PDB file of C-alpha atoms in Angstrom:
ATOM      1  CA  SER A   1     109.563  98.516  97.254  1.00 87.00           C
ATOM      2  CA  PHE A   2     108.620 100.770 100.360  1.00 91.00           C
ATOM      3  CA  THR A   3     105.033 100.712  99.561  1.00 94.00           C
ATOM      4  CA  ASN A   4     104.949  97.000  99.193  1.00 94.00           C
ATOM      5  CA  TRP A   5     106.922  96.489 102.445  1.00 93.00           C
ATOM      6  CA  SER A   6     104.542  98.831 104.258  1.00 94.00           C
ATOM      7  CA  MET A   7     101.651  96.829 103.139  1.00 95.00           C
ATOM      8  CA  GLU A   8     103.104  93.534 104.088  1.00 94.00           C
ATOM      9  CA  GLN A   9     104.013  95.032 107.586  1.00 95.00           C
ATOM     10  CA  SER A  10     100.191  95.755 108.020  1.00 94.00           C
ATOM     11  CA  GLY A  11      98.905  92.583 106.544  1.00 95.00           C
ATOM     12  CA  VAL A  12      97.796  93.712 103.260  1.00 95.00           C
ATOM     13  CA  LYS A  13      98.932  92.064  99.908  1.00 95.00           C
ATOM     14  CA  GLY A  14     100.752  94.680  97.764  1.00 95.00           C
ATOM     15  CA  THR A  15     101.696  94.256  94.068  1.00 96.00           C
ATOM     16  CA  ASP A  16     104.852  92.232  94.622  1.00 93.00           C
ATOM     17  CA  SER A  17     106.598  94.813  92.038  1.00 92.00           C
ATOM     18  CA  ALA A  18     108.924  97.554  92.636  1.00 87.00           C
ATOM     19  CA  ALA A  19     107.453  99.319  89.813  1.00 90.00           C
ATOM     20  CA  ALA A  20     105.432 102.339  90.985  1.00 91.00           C
ATOM     21  CA  ALA A  21     103.026 101.890  88.110  1.00 92.00           C
ATOM     22  CA  SER A  22     101.989  98.506  89.297  1.00 95.00           C
ATOM     23  CA  TRP A  23      99.783 100.213  91.801  1.00 97.00           C
ATOM     24  CA  LYS A  24      97.743 101.965  89.261  1.00 95.00           C
ATOM     25  CA  ASN A  25      95.240  99.212  89.239  1.00 95.00           C
ATOM     26  CA  TRP A  26      95.785  97.681  92.836  1.00 97.00           C
ATOM     27  CA  GLY A  27      92.996  97.592  95.379  1.00 97.00           C
ATOM     28  CA  GLU A  28      90.105 100.007  94.756  1.00 97.00           C
ATOM     29  CA  PRO A  29      89.901 103.568  93.619  1.00 97.00           C
ATOM     30  CA  THR A  30      89.202 106.044  96.288  1.00 97.00           C
ATOM     31  CA  GLU A  31      89.034 109.776  96.779  1.00 97.00           C
ATOM     32  CA  ALA A  32      92.221 111.809  98.136  1.00 97.00           C
ATOM     33  CA  ARG A  33      92.201 110.726 101.621  1.00 97.00           C
ATOM     34  CA  TYR A  34      95.077 110.394 104.397  1.00 97.00           C
ATOM     35  CA  GLY A  35      96.963 107.148 103.724  1.00 97.00           C
ATOM     36  CA  ALA A  36      95.697 106.513 100.254  1.00 98.00           C
ATOM     37  CA  VAL A  37      98.358 105.063  97.804  1.00 98.00           C
ATOM     38  CA  THR A  38      98.890 107.663  95.223  1.00 98.00           C
ATOM     39  CA  VAL A  39     100.534 107.199  91.951  1.00 96.00           C
ATOM     40  CA  LEU A  40     101.988 110.098  90.111  1.00 96.00           C
ATOM     41  CA  HIS A  41     103.606 110.460  86.644  1.00 94.00           C
ATOM     42  CA  ASN A  42     105.997 113.007  85.290  1.00 90.00           C
ATOM     43  CA  SER A  43     107.851 111.859  82.054  1.00 83.00           C
ATOM     44  CA  LYS A  44     110.435 114.648  82.454  1.00 83.00           C
ATOM     45  CA  ALA A  45     111.433 113.001  85.681  1.00 76.00           C
ATOM     46  CA  ALA A  46     112.335 109.842  84.223  1.00 74.00           C
ATOM     47  CA  GLY A  47     115.956 108.672  84.688  1.00 70.00           C
ATOM     48  CA  SER A  48     116.255 110.749  87.963  1.00 69.00           C
ATOM     49  CA  SER A  49     117.085 109.990  91.362  1.00 65.00           C
ATOM     50  CA  LEU A  50     113.305 109.741  92.205  1.00 66.00           C
ATOM     51  CA  THR A  51     112.316 107.556  89.424  1.00 67.00           C
ATOM     52  CA  THR A  52     113.614 105.792  86.325  1.00 68.00           C
ATOM     53  CA  SER A  53     110.179 105.436  84.558  1.00 77.00           C
ATOM     54  CA  GLY A  54     108.465 108.755  85.438  1.00 81.00           C
ATOM     55  CA  ASN A  55     106.333 107.065  87.910  1.00 88.00           C
ATOM     56  CA  HIS A  56     106.209 107.444  91.707  1.00 90.00           C
ATOM     57  CA  VAL A  57     104.150 106.041  94.462  1.00 95.00           C
ATOM     58  CA  GLY A  58     103.636 106.892  97.959  1.00 96.00           C
ATOM     59  CA  PHE A  59     101.195 107.177 100.792  1.00 97.00           C
ATOM     60  CA  LEU A  60      99.228 110.574 100.752  1.00 98.00           C
ATOM     61  CA  VAL A  61      99.947 112.817 103.654  1.00 98.00           C
ATOM     62  CA  GLU A  62      98.544 115.878 102.404  1.00 97.00           C
ATOM     63  CA  GLU A  63      97.215 117.388  99.353  1.00 97.00           C
ATOM     64  CA  THR A  64      97.281 121.408  98.699  1.00 97.00           C
ATOM     65  CA  PRO A  65      96.021 123.380  95.627  1.00 97.00           C
ATOM     66  CA  THR A  66      99.493 123.188  94.355  1.00 98.00           C
ATOM     67  CA  HIS A  67     101.310 120.006  95.555  1.00 98.00           C
ATOM     68  CA  TYR A  68     100.906 116.227  96.709  1.00 97.00           C
ATOM     69  CA  GLY A  69     102.658 115.491  99.857  1.00 97.00           C
ATOM     70  CA  LEU A  70     103.618 111.726  99.804  1.00 97.00           C
ATOM     71  CA  LEU A  71     105.392 109.451 102.515  1.00 96.00           C
ATOM     72  CA  GLY A  72     107.524 107.247 100.402  1.00 91.00           C
ATOM     73  CA  GLY A  73     110.727 105.414 100.289  1.00 85.00           C
ATOM     74  CA  ASN A  74     113.715 105.609  97.648  1.00 71.00           C
ATOM     75  CA  GLN A  75     113.727 109.366  98.254  1.00 69.00           C
ATOM     76  CA  SER A  76     117.355 110.127  98.383  1.00 69.00           C
ATOM     77  CA  ASP A  77     117.781 106.971 100.003  1.00 75.00           C
ATOM     78  CA  SER A  78     115.419 107.533 102.846  1.00 82.00           C
ATOM     79  CA  VAL A  79     111.821 107.352 103.909  1.00 90.00           C
ATOM     80  CA  LYS A  80     110.427 110.941 104.226  1.00 91.00           C
ATOM     81  CA  VAL A  81     107.466 113.151 103.109  1.00 94.00           C
ATOM     82  CA  THR A  82     108.110 114.785  99.700  1.00 92.00           C
ATOM     83  CA  TYR A  83     106.083 117.370  97.976  1.00 95.00           C
ATOM     84  CA  PHE A  84     105.487 116.932  94.222  1.00 95.00           C
ATOM     85  CA  PRO A  85     104.146 120.083  92.344  1.00 96.00           C
ATOM     86  CA  LYS A  86     100.889 119.334  90.526  1.00 97.00           C
ATOM     87  CA  SER A  87     102.296 121.670  87.583  1.00 96.00           C
ATOM     88  CA  LYS A  88     104.884 118.792  86.993  1.00 94.00           C
ATOM     89  CA  TRP A  89     103.314 115.649  88.259  1.00 95.00           C
ATOM     90  CA  LYS A  90     100.229 114.082  86.870  1.00 95.00           C
ATOM     91  CA  LEU A  91      97.775 112.210  89.435  1.00 97.00           C
ATOM     92  CA  GLU A  92      97.370 108.684  88.034  1.00 96.00           C
ATOM     93  CA  GLY A  93      95.181 107.540  90.879  1.00 97.00           C
ATOM     94  CA  TYR A  94      94.396 107.118  94.491  1.00 98.00           C
ATOM     95  CA  ARG A  95      94.042 103.648  95.471  1.00 98.00           C
ATOM     96  CA  TRP A  96      92.941 101.794  98.740  1.00 97.00           C
ATOM     97  CA  PRO A  97      93.223  98.328 100.064  1.00 95.00           C
ATOM     98  CA  PRO A  98      90.493  95.993  98.776  1.00 90.00           C
ATOM     99  CA  GLY A  99      87.722  95.486 101.263  1.00 83.00           C
ATOM    100  CA  GLN A 100      89.064  98.168 103.551  1.00 75.00           C
TER     101      GLN A 100
END
């Protein structure tokens, strides 16, 4: 929901879905870059406070050799940067608004 809300605030059409996985084919594929919509998956995280499906989406703030740093919502009921370990979270893709 936070990712869709953010897109709407900037005048970009999102997916109109609360499902993180809905972003996997949105827009255009891109490389890792600041602000890219980033979709991650961790089947072991399904049913947790972060995700019911194992998917998570946010805006890339930083990528280190070991972590993805994403700005996202629905993280402990707040908007914040959370670091997801690459050892547990699989990158599903980086996406960028169409035509941008």
